[in-house]
Each structure stands twice: as C-alpha cells, then as structure tokens.
Amino acid sequence: IAGITQAPTSQILAAGRRMTLRCTQDMRHNAMYWYRQDLGLGLRLIHYSNTAGTTGKGEVPDGYSVSRANTDDFPLTLASAVPSQTSVYFCASSDSAGSNTEAFFGQGTRLTVV
Amino acid sequence: GQNIDQPTEMTATEGAIVQINCTYQTSGFNGLFWYQQHAGEAPTFLSYNVLDGLEEKGRFSSFLSRSKGYSYLLLKELQMKDSASYLCAVIDSNYQLIWGAGTKLIIKP
C-alpha cells in the first residue's frame, strides 16, 4: 500500500541523547516536511525539503537537523534531546511544495524526553 | 505576525449540522485547506479552497471569503465517527502552510 511510514511510533529518550526519527514515502513525492504537534498549538514546521538534495528551515528548526539524500527518505535528527522536544512528530509529503496538492501524513512518532 | 483562529472545541448532536469557522491573517494567500484528525492519528485531507465560494463534497462543504479572511467547514448529517479535530491551514505568500490549532468536535448521541 502506497504511503508514508514513520519509525519509531513512540520513544522515551533520556535528555542529552541523540535520536533520529525515520520517514519514508513511496509515492515519489518531491516535497517532504517534518512537523511537531503540541497540545493547544497548531502543527509547526521544523524543516522541509522541496526536492531531493535540498532542505530548508521551518518555523522551529533549532535543535533539529534533516537530510534528503534521495526522494524517498527524510530523516529528522535531534542532536542532543531536551525535555522541550517532547512532542508528537509528523512527517508529511506532497507532490510539489506550496501547491494545491494535499499533503499525506505519516502516523506520527510520539517522543518523550526525560 | 501570521495567525489562524479556530474555536478550540465544539459540541453537536448526531444527525445535526455543524459549522466550524476559521479566520486568518497571513502574509499573502494562495489557498486554504481543511484536514480531519482523529485522536492519536495523522491528519487527513478534507478540502481545498482557493477561490471564493462553496465547495461541496458529500456531507462536507467548505466555504471561502478571501476579502474577509474567513472560511468555514460545514458538516451535515453528523455521525459519531465525525468526532475528531478539524484543522484549518493557509498557504501564505512564501508557499508555506500555516496551521491553526484545530477545533475538537464532540458528537453526542
């Protein structure tokens, strides 16, 4: 079944540890995104990639990095986790950036930093 | 700054009609989306508006007025499975999606 897959689905992480959240899509979408979703706040964009080989910073990029070596994969790395990074993280993809095409979301990664 | 406002929570009765409003102030406008998100799940696409007027899709309709910076999502013949959060999102002048915090809709029998 075509779609977008995230791993892990949930994780408890000690503060200061490094963590990579994985995201893979098989729809050959050009654009991919990482969001965090916190209670009472809208989805906030962390980083995005309009096409393979390019990345950009979103609204809340500090403490996170991404790479886009190929079309399918868009991992998100927390270099040294802090409790404020406790959140639900969603990866999404769309056919092209900023267009009227819908974004497809992964099932989310629930991350708790203790 | 950019801002999207939606009511935090609404309650409606099964079989009834409910209207969820969204007002926005953004740097430019290139379209507006509505997404549905069930608790613990990913958002899923409902509708897209870029021109003024009403877009109808089955039990769901979405309306846009660009001059008023206003949209609403209309849900008819409410079913228990419609209990979810409804997210409004606007594409700004930089073609970035700006998201509202969402409206939690509770359906009662």
Tab-separated table of C-alpha atoms in Angstrom:
chain	number	residue	atom	x	y	z
A	1	ILE	CA	0.000	0.000	0.000
A	2	ALA	CA	1.497	3.338	-1.051
A	3	GLY	CA	2.006	5.842	1.677
A	4	ILE	CA	4.347	7.396	4.175
A	5	THR	CA	5.892	5.489	7.062
A	6	GLN	CA	7.497	6.764	10.236
A	7	ALA	CA	9.609	4.920	12.769
A	8	PRO	CA	9.553	4.509	15.673
A	9	THR	CA	5.905	5.048	16.612
A	10	SER	CA	6.905	6.066	20.105
A	11	GLN	CA	10.104	6.553	22.073
A	12	ILE	CA	11.207	7.565	25.545
A	13	LEU	CA	14.587	9.264	25.350
A	14	ALA	CA	16.990	10.462	28.012
A	15	ALA	CA	17.911	14.120	27.811
A	16	GLY	CA	21.212	14.694	26.031
A	17	ARG	CA	20.882	11.621	23.825
A	18	ARG	CA	20.947	11.722	20.043
A	19	MET	CA	17.910	10.402	18.184
A	20	THR	CA	16.920	10.012	14.530
A	21	LEU	CA	13.297	9.763	13.504
A	22	ARG	CA	12.865	7.959	10.229
A	23	CYS	CA	10.437	8.820	7.445
A	24	THR	CA	9.987	7.025	4.125
A	25	GLN	CA	7.470	7.593	1.355
A	26	ASP	CA	6.834	5.538	-1.750
A	27	MET	CA	4.646	7.994	-3.653
A	28	ARG	CA	7.610	9.658	-5.424
A	29	HIS	CA	6.583	12.980	-3.931
A	30	ASN	CA	9.028	15.833	-4.385
A	31	ALA	CA	8.265	17.737	-1.184
A	32	MET	CA	8.613	16.410	2.355
A	33	TYR	CA	8.062	18.030	5.726
A	34	TRP	CA	8.616	17.499	9.423
A	35	TYR	CA	6.106	18.966	11.872
A	36	ARG	CA	5.700	18.850	15.602
A	37	GLN	CA	2.273	18.945	17.191
A	38	ASP	CA	1.802	20.094	20.765
A	39	LEU	CA	-1.435	20.378	22.720
A	40	GLY	CA	-3.195	23.665	22.031
A	41	LEU	CA	-0.851	24.605	19.210
A	42	GLY	CA	-1.133	24.075	15.505
A	43	LEU	CA	1.246	21.923	13.532
A	44	ARG	CA	4.586	23.715	13.478
A	45	LEU	CA	7.016	23.188	10.640
A	46	ILE	CA	10.503	22.126	11.712
A	47	HIS	CA	12.244	21.527	8.392
A	48	TYR	CA	11.197	20.902	4.835
A	49	SER	CA	12.611	19.685	1.550
A	50	ASN	CA	11.194	20.806	-1.785
A	51	THR	CA	13.146	18.195	-3.717
A	52	ALA	CA	15.860	15.602	-3.159
A	53	GLY	CA	19.177	17.230	-2.291
A	54	THR	CA	17.661	20.417	-0.828
A	55	THR	CA	16.396	21.287	2.642
A	56	GLY	CA	15.091	24.388	4.367
A	57	LYS	CA	14.310	25.639	7.853
A	58	GLY	CA	10.770	25.976	9.039
A	59	GLU	CA	9.263	27.837	11.969
A	60	VAL	CA	11.006	25.887	14.773
A	61	PRO	CA	14.280	24.408	13.421
A	62	ASP	CA	16.562	24.849	16.450
A	63	GLY	CA	17.855	21.578	17.868
A	64	TYR	CA	16.875	19.592	14.765
A	65	SER	CA	18.593	18.682	11.508
A	66	VAL	CA	17.452	16.871	8.380
A	67	SER	CA	18.893	15.405	5.218
A	68	ARG	CA	17.364	14.440	1.866
A	69	ALA	CA	19.790	12.165	0.091
A	70	ASN	CA	17.060	10.670	-2.107
A	71	THR	CA	13.411	11.163	-2.960
A	72	ASP	CA	12.027	8.592	-0.558
A	73	ASP	CA	13.751	9.261	2.774
A	74	PHE	CA	13.727	12.309	5.044
A	75	PRO	CA	15.181	11.569	8.487
A	76	LEU	CA	14.971	14.054	11.352
A	77	THR	CA	17.806	14.120	13.896
A	78	LEU	CA	17.802	15.538	17.393
A	79	ALA	CA	21.488	16.037	18.177
A	80	SER	CA	21.079	16.373	21.940
A	81	ALA	CA	17.499	15.958	23.102
A	82	VAL	CA	15.937	18.311	25.648
A	83	PRO	CA	12.599	17.954	27.510
A	84	SER	CA	11.025	20.760	25.450
A	85	GLN	CA	11.325	18.481	22.430
A	86	THR	CA	8.728	16.176	23.935
A	87	SER	CA	6.021	16.186	21.287
A	88	VAL	CA	4.296	14.243	18.548
A	89	TYR	CA	6.262	14.434	15.330
A	90	PHE	CA	4.606	14.068	11.939
A	91	CYS	CA	6.345	13.573	8.635
A	92	ALA	CA	4.390	14.560	5.536
A	93	SER	CA	4.861	14.637	1.791
A	94	SER	CA	3.198	16.295	-1.173
A	95	ASP	CA	3.641	16.114	-4.909
A	96	SER	CA	5.123	19.622	-5.013
A	97	ALA	CA	5.790	22.335	-2.482
A	98	GLY	CA	3.318	25.139	-1.926
A	99	SER	CA	0.785	23.838	-4.388
A	100	ASN	CA	-2.840	22.917	-4.004
A	101	THR	CA	-1.984	19.243	-3.788
A	102	GLU	CA	-2.818	17.642	-0.490
A	103	ALA	CA	-0.165	16.577	1.962
A	104	PHE	CA	-0.060	12.980	3.144
A	105	PHE	CA	0.972	12.383	6.731
A	106	GLY	CA	2.732	9.529	8.449
A	107	GLN	CA	1.180	8.018	11.551
A	108	GLY	CA	3.371	10.096	13.847
A	109	THR	CA	6.131	9.491	16.368
A	110	ARG	CA	5.336	10.210	19.996
A	111	LEU	CA	8.602	11.294	21.626
A	112	THR	CA	9.090	11.826	25.347
A	113	VAL	CA	12.362	13.336	26.532
A	114	VAL	CA	13.049	12.780	30.217
B	1	GLY	CA	2.667	38.029	12.510
B	2	GLN	CA	0.620	35.319	10.909
B	3	ASN	CA	-2.410	33.976	12.701
B	4	ILE	CA	-5.167	31.468	12.156
B	5	ASP	CA	-8.078	31.363	14.602
B	6	GLN	CA	-10.472	28.498	15.150
B	7	PRO	CA	-12.711	27.670	18.106
B	8	THR	CA	-10.984	25.280	20.480
B	9	GLU	CA	-13.917	22.932	20.933
B	10	MET	CA	-17.477	22.463	19.687
B	11	THR	CA	-20.241	20.033	20.584
B	12	ALA	CA	-23.020	18.861	18.279
B	13	THR	CA	-25.692	16.174	18.153
B	14	GLU	CA	-25.694	13.127	15.914
B	15	GLY	CA	-27.728	13.809	12.762
B	16	ALA	CA	-27.414	17.583	13.086
B	17	ILE	CA	-25.383	20.176	11.140
B	18	VAL	CA	-22.317	21.989	12.476
B	19	GLN	CA	-20.251	24.861	11.081
B	20	ILE	CA	-16.605	25.260	12.091
B	21	ASN	CA	-15.185	28.711	11.417
B	22	CYS	CA	-11.634	29.734	10.573
B	23	THR	CA	-10.322	33.273	10.278
B	24	TYR	CA	-6.832	34.058	9.092
B	25	GLN	CA	-4.355	36.902	8.904
B	26	THR	CA	-1.400	35.831	6.805
B	27	SER	CA	1.222	37.393	4.576
B	28	GLY	CA	-0.493	36.640	1.307
B	29	PHE	CA	-2.909	33.878	0.411
B	30	ASN	CA	-2.502	31.004	-2.015
B	31	GLY	CA	-5.163	28.614	-0.816
B	32	LEU	CA	-6.789	27.109	2.259
B	33	PHE	CA	-7.035	23.508	3.383
B	34	TRP	CA	-9.222	21.651	5.864
B	35	TYR	CA	-7.926	18.439	7.415
B	36	GLN	CA	-9.542	15.968	9.784
B	37	GLN	CA	-7.549	14.396	12.602
B	38	HIS	CA	-8.900	11.629	14.810
B	39	ALA	CA	-7.332	11.324	18.250
B	40	GLY	CA	-3.938	9.658	18.077
B	41	GLU	CA	-3.945	9.563	14.296
B	42	ALA	CA	-2.484	11.548	11.403
B	43	PRO	CA	-4.334	14.435	9.740
B	44	THR	CA	-6.159	13.519	6.540
B	45	PHE	CA	-7.199	15.851	3.729
B	46	LEU	CA	-10.794	17.042	3.528
B	47	SER	CA	-10.954	20.042	1.197
B	48	TYR	CA	-9.107	22.811	-0.604
B	49	ASN	CA	-10.371	26.307	-1.478
B	50	VAL	CA	-8.558	28.974	-3.456
B	51	LEU	CA	-11.464	30.911	-4.977
B	52	ASP	CA	-14.387	32.481	-3.125
B	53	GLY	CA	-17.417	30.314	-2.712
B	54	LEU	CA	-18.603	26.942	-1.584
B	55	GLU	CA	-17.005	23.598	-2.401
B	56	GLU	CA	-19.254	20.627	-1.678
B	57	LYS	CA	-18.059	17.080	-1.181
B	58	GLY	CA	-20.693	14.711	0.103
B	59	ARG	CA	-21.661	15.549	3.689
B	60	PHE	CA	-18.822	18.059	3.952
B	61	SER	CA	-18.681	21.538	2.407
B	62	SER	CA	-16.080	24.272	2.706
B	63	PHE	CA	-16.591	27.978	2.099
B	64	LEU	CA	-14.062	30.746	1.489
B	65	SER	CA	-14.215	34.540	1.504
B	66	ARG	CA	-10.791	35.966	0.709
B	67	SER	CA	-11.854	39.561	1.290
B	68	LYS	CA	-12.932	38.679	4.842
B	69	GLY	CA	-10.069	36.289	5.567
B	70	TYR	CA	-12.669	33.711	6.505
B	71	SER	CA	-13.543	30.109	5.841
B	72	TYR	CA	-15.900	27.578	7.315
B	73	LEU	CA	-16.305	23.830	7.190
B	74	LEU	CA	-19.890	22.609	7.195
B	75	LEU	CA	-20.642	19.056	8.272
B	76	LYS	CA	-24.141	17.692	7.629
B	77	GLU	CA	-25.916	14.603	8.939
B	78	LEU	CA	-23.361	14.243	11.682
B	79	GLN	CA	-22.207	10.754	12.578
B	80	MET	CA	-20.386	9.596	15.683
B	81	LYS	CA	-17.304	8.904	13.552
B	82	ASP	CA	-17.109	12.635	12.781
B	83	SER	CA	-15.835	13.181	16.325
B	84	ALA	CA	-12.334	14.487	15.595
B	85	SER	CA	-10.258	17.628	15.393
B	86	TYR	CA	-10.599	19.784	12.283
B	87	LEU	CA	-7.543	21.722	11.189
B	88	CYS	CA	-7.563	24.842	9.026
B	89	ALA	CA	-4.347	25.659	7.128
B	90	VAL	CA	-3.449	28.536	4.801
B	91	ILE	CA	-0.751	28.702	2.119
B	92	ASP	CA	0.982	32.075	2.536
B	93	SER	CA	2.875	34.233	0.035
B	94	ASN	CA	6.032	32.125	0.543
B	95	TYR	CA	4.025	28.991	-0.247
B	96	GLN	CA	4.365	27.768	3.317
B	97	LEU	CA	1.453	26.123	5.109
B	98	ILE	CA	0.344	27.963	8.252
B	99	TRP	CA	-1.786	25.789	10.540
B	100	GLY	CA	-4.500	26.653	13.020
B	101	ALA	CA	-4.555	24.862	16.383
B	102	GLY	CA	-7.607	22.879	15.331
B	103	THR	CA	-11.182	22.558	16.543
B	104	LYS	CA	-12.112	19.498	18.578
B	105	LEU	CA	-15.607	18.414	17.563
B	106	ILE	CA	-17.539	16.266	20.030
B	107	ILE	CA	-20.614	14.459	18.714
B	108	LYS	CA	-23.262	13.399	21.228
B	109	PRO	CA	-25.956	10.782	20.575
